[in-house]
PDB file of C-alpha atoms in Angstrom:
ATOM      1  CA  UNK A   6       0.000   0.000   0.000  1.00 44.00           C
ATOM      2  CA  UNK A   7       1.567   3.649  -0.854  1.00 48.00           C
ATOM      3  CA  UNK A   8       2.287   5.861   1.866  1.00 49.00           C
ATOM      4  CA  UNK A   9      -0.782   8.204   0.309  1.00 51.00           C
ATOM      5  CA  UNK A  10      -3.455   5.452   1.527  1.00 54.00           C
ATOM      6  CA  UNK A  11      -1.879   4.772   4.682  1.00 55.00           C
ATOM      7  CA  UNK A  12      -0.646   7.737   7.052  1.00 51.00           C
ATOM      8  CA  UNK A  13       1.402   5.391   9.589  1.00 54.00           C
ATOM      9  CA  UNK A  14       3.598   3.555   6.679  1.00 55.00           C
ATOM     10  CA  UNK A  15       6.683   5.509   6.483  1.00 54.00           C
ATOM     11  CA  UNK A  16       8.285   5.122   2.768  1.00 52.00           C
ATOM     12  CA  UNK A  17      11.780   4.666   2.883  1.00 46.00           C
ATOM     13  CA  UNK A  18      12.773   7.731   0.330  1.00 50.00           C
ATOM     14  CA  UNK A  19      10.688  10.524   2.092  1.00 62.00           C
ATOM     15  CA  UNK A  20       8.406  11.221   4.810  1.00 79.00           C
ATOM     16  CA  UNK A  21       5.104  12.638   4.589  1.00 83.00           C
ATOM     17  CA  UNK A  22       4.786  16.192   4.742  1.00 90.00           C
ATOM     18  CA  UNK A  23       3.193  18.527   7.191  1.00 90.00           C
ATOM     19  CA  UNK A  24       0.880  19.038   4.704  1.00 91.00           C
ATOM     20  CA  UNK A  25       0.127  15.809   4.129  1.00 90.00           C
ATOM     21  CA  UNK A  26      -0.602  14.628   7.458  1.00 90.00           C
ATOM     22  CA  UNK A  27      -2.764  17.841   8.128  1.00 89.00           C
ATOM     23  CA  UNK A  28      -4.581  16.220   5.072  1.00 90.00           C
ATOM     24  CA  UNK A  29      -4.786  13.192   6.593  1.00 89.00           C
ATOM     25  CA  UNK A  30      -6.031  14.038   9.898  1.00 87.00           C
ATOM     26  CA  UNK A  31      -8.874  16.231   7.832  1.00 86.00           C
ATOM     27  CA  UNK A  32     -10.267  13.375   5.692  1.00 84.00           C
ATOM     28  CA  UNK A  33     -10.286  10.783   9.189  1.00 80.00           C
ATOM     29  CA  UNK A  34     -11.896  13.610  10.938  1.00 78.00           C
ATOM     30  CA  UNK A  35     -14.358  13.933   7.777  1.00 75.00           C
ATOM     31  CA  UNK A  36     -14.727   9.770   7.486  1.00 71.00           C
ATOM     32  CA  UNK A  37     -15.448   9.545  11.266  1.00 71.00           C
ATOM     33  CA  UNK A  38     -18.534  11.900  11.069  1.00 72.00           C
ATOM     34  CA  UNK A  39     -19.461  10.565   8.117  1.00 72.00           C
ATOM     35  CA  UNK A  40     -22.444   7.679   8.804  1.00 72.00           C
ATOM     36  CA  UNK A  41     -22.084   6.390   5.372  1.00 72.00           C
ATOM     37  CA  UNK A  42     -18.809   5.433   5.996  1.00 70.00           C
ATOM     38  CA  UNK A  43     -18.037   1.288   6.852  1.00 66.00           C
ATOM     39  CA  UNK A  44     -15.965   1.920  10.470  1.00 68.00           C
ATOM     40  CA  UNK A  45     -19.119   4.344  11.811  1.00 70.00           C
ATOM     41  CA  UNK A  46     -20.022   2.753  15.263  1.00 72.00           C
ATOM     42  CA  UNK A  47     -24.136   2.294  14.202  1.00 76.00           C
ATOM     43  CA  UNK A  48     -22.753   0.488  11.244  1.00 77.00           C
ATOM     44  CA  UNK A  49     -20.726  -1.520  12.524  1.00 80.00           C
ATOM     45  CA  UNK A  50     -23.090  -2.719  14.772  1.00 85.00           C
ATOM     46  CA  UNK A  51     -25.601  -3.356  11.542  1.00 84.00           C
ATOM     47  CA  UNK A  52     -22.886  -4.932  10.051  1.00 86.00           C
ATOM     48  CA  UNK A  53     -22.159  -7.606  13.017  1.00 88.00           C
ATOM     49  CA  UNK A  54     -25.197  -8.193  13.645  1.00 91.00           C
ATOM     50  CA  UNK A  55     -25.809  -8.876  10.218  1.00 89.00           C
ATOM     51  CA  UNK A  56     -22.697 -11.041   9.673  1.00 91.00           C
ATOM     52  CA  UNK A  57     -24.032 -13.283  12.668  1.00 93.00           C
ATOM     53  CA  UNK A  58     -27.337 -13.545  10.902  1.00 93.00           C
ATOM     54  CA  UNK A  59     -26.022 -14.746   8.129  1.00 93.00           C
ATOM     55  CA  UNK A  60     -23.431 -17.290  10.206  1.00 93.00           C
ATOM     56  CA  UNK A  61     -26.501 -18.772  11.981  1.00 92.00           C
ATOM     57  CA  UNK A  62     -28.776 -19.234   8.642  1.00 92.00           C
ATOM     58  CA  UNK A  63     -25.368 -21.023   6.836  1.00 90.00           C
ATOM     59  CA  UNK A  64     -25.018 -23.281   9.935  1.00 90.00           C
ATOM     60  CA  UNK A  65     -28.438 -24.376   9.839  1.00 87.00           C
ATOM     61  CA  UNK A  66     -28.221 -25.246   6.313  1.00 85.00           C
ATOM     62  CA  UNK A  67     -24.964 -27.393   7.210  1.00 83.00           C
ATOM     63  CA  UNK A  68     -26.674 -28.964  10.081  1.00 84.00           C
ATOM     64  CA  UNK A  69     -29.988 -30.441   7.733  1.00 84.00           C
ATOM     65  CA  UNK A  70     -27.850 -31.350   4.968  1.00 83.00           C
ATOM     66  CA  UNK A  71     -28.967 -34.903   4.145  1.00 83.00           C
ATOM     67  CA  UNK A  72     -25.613 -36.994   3.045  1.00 84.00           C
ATOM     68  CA  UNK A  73     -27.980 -39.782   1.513  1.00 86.00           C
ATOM     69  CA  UNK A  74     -29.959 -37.559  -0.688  1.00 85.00           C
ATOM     70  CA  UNK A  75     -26.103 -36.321  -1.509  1.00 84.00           C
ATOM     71  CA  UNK A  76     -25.801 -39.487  -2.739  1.00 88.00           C
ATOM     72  CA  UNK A  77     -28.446 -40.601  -4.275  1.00 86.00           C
ATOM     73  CA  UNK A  78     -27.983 -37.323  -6.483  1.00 86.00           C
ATOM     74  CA  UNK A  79     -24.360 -38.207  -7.364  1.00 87.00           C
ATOM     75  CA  UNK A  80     -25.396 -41.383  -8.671  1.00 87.00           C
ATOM     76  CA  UNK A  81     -28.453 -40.038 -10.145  1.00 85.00           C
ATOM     77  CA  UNK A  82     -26.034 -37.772 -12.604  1.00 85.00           C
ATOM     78  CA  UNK A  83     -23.710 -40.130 -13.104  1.00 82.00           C
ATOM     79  CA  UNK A  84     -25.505 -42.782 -14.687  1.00 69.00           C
ATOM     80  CA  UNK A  85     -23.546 -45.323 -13.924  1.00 57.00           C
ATOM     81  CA  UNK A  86     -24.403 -48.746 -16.235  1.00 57.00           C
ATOM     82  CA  UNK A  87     -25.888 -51.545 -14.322  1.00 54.00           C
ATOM     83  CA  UNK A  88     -24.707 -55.342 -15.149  1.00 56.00           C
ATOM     84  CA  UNK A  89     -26.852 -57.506 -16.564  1.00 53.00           C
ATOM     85  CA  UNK A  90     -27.125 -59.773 -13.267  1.00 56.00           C
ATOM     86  CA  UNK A  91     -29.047 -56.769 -10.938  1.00 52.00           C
ATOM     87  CA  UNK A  92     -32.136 -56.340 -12.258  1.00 51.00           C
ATOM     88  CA  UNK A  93     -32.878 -53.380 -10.287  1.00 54.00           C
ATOM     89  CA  UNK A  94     -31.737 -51.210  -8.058  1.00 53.00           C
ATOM     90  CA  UNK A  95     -32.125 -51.826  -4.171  1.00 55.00           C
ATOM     91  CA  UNK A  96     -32.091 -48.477  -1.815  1.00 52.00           C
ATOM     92  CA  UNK A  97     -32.228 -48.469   1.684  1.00 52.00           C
ATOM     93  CA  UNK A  98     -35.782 -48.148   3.607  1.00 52.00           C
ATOM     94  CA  UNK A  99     -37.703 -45.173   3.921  1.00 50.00           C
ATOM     95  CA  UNK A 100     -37.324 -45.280   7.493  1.00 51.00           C
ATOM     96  CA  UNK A 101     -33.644 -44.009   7.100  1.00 52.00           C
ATOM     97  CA  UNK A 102     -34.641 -40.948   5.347  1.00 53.00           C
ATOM     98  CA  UNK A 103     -36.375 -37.705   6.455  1.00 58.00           C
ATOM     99  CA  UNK A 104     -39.860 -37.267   5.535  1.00 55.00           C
ATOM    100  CA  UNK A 105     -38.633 -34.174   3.549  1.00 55.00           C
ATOM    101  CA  UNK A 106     -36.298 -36.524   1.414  1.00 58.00           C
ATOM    102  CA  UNK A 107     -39.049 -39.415   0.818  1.00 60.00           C
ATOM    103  CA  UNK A 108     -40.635 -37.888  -2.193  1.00 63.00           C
ATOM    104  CA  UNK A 109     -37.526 -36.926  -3.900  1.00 60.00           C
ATOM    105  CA  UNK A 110     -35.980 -40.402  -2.887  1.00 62.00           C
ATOM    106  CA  UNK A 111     -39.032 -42.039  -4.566  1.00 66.00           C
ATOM    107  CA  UNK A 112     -39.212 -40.133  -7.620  1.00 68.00           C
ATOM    108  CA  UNK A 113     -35.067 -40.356  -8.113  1.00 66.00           C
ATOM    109  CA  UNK A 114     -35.788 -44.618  -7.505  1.00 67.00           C
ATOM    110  CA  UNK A 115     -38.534 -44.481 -10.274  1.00 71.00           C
ATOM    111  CA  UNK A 116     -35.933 -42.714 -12.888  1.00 68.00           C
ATOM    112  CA  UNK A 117     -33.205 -44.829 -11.494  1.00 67.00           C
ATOM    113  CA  UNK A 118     -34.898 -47.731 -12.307  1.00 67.00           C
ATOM    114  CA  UNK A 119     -36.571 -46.933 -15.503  1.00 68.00           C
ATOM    115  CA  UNK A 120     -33.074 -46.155 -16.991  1.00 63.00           C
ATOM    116  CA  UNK A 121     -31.776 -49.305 -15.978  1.00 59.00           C
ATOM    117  CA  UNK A 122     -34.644 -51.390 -17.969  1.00 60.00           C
ATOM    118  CA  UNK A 123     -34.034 -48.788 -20.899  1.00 59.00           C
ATOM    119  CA  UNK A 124     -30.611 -50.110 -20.977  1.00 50.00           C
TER     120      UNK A 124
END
């Protein structure tokens, strides 16, 4: 970062000017007053407590992720042939998925199965 943009980094050939920090200390001044600006105390509130809203909404989504529907997709768009000897294609009970996962389970079976007998 240049010495310009940041008043505390000294660069090596000059320092900054009297000037310059007297510019300096005017546009903080200015930025600190200013409640459009990011490091405004009300904003930054806004902003953590938005941050933390978001944190808690992405964790929730981690936490009723459903690994077998995971699967079940991956095979789903891989296609993967099926020998000859399996006729069809065995999944596990519905009592191991969610009831949220049951209709999309069955309808992914159905097309599962129908490509296999297409094959």
């Amino acid at each position: 970062m240049s010495s310009f943009c940041n008043p505390h980094q000294n660069n090596n050939q000059f320092s900054a000017s009297r000037t310059q920090r007297k510019l300096w200390l005017q546009r903080q001044s200015f930025l600190a007053d200013d409640k459009n600006y990011l490091d405004y105390p009300s904003n930054m509130k806004r902003l953590t407590k938005e941050i933390d809203r978001v944190n808690r909404e992405y964790r929730c989504l981690l936490h009723y992720q459903d690994p077998l529907l995971d699967s079940i997709k991956r095979i789903a768009t891989r296609r993967l042939p099926v020998s000859p000897s399996s006729s069809s294609i065995t999944f596990p009970p519905h009592s191991y998925l969610s009831p949220s996962i049951r209709i999309h389970h069955k309808s992914l079976m159905t097309r599962l199965q129908q490509q296999c007998h297409h094959s």
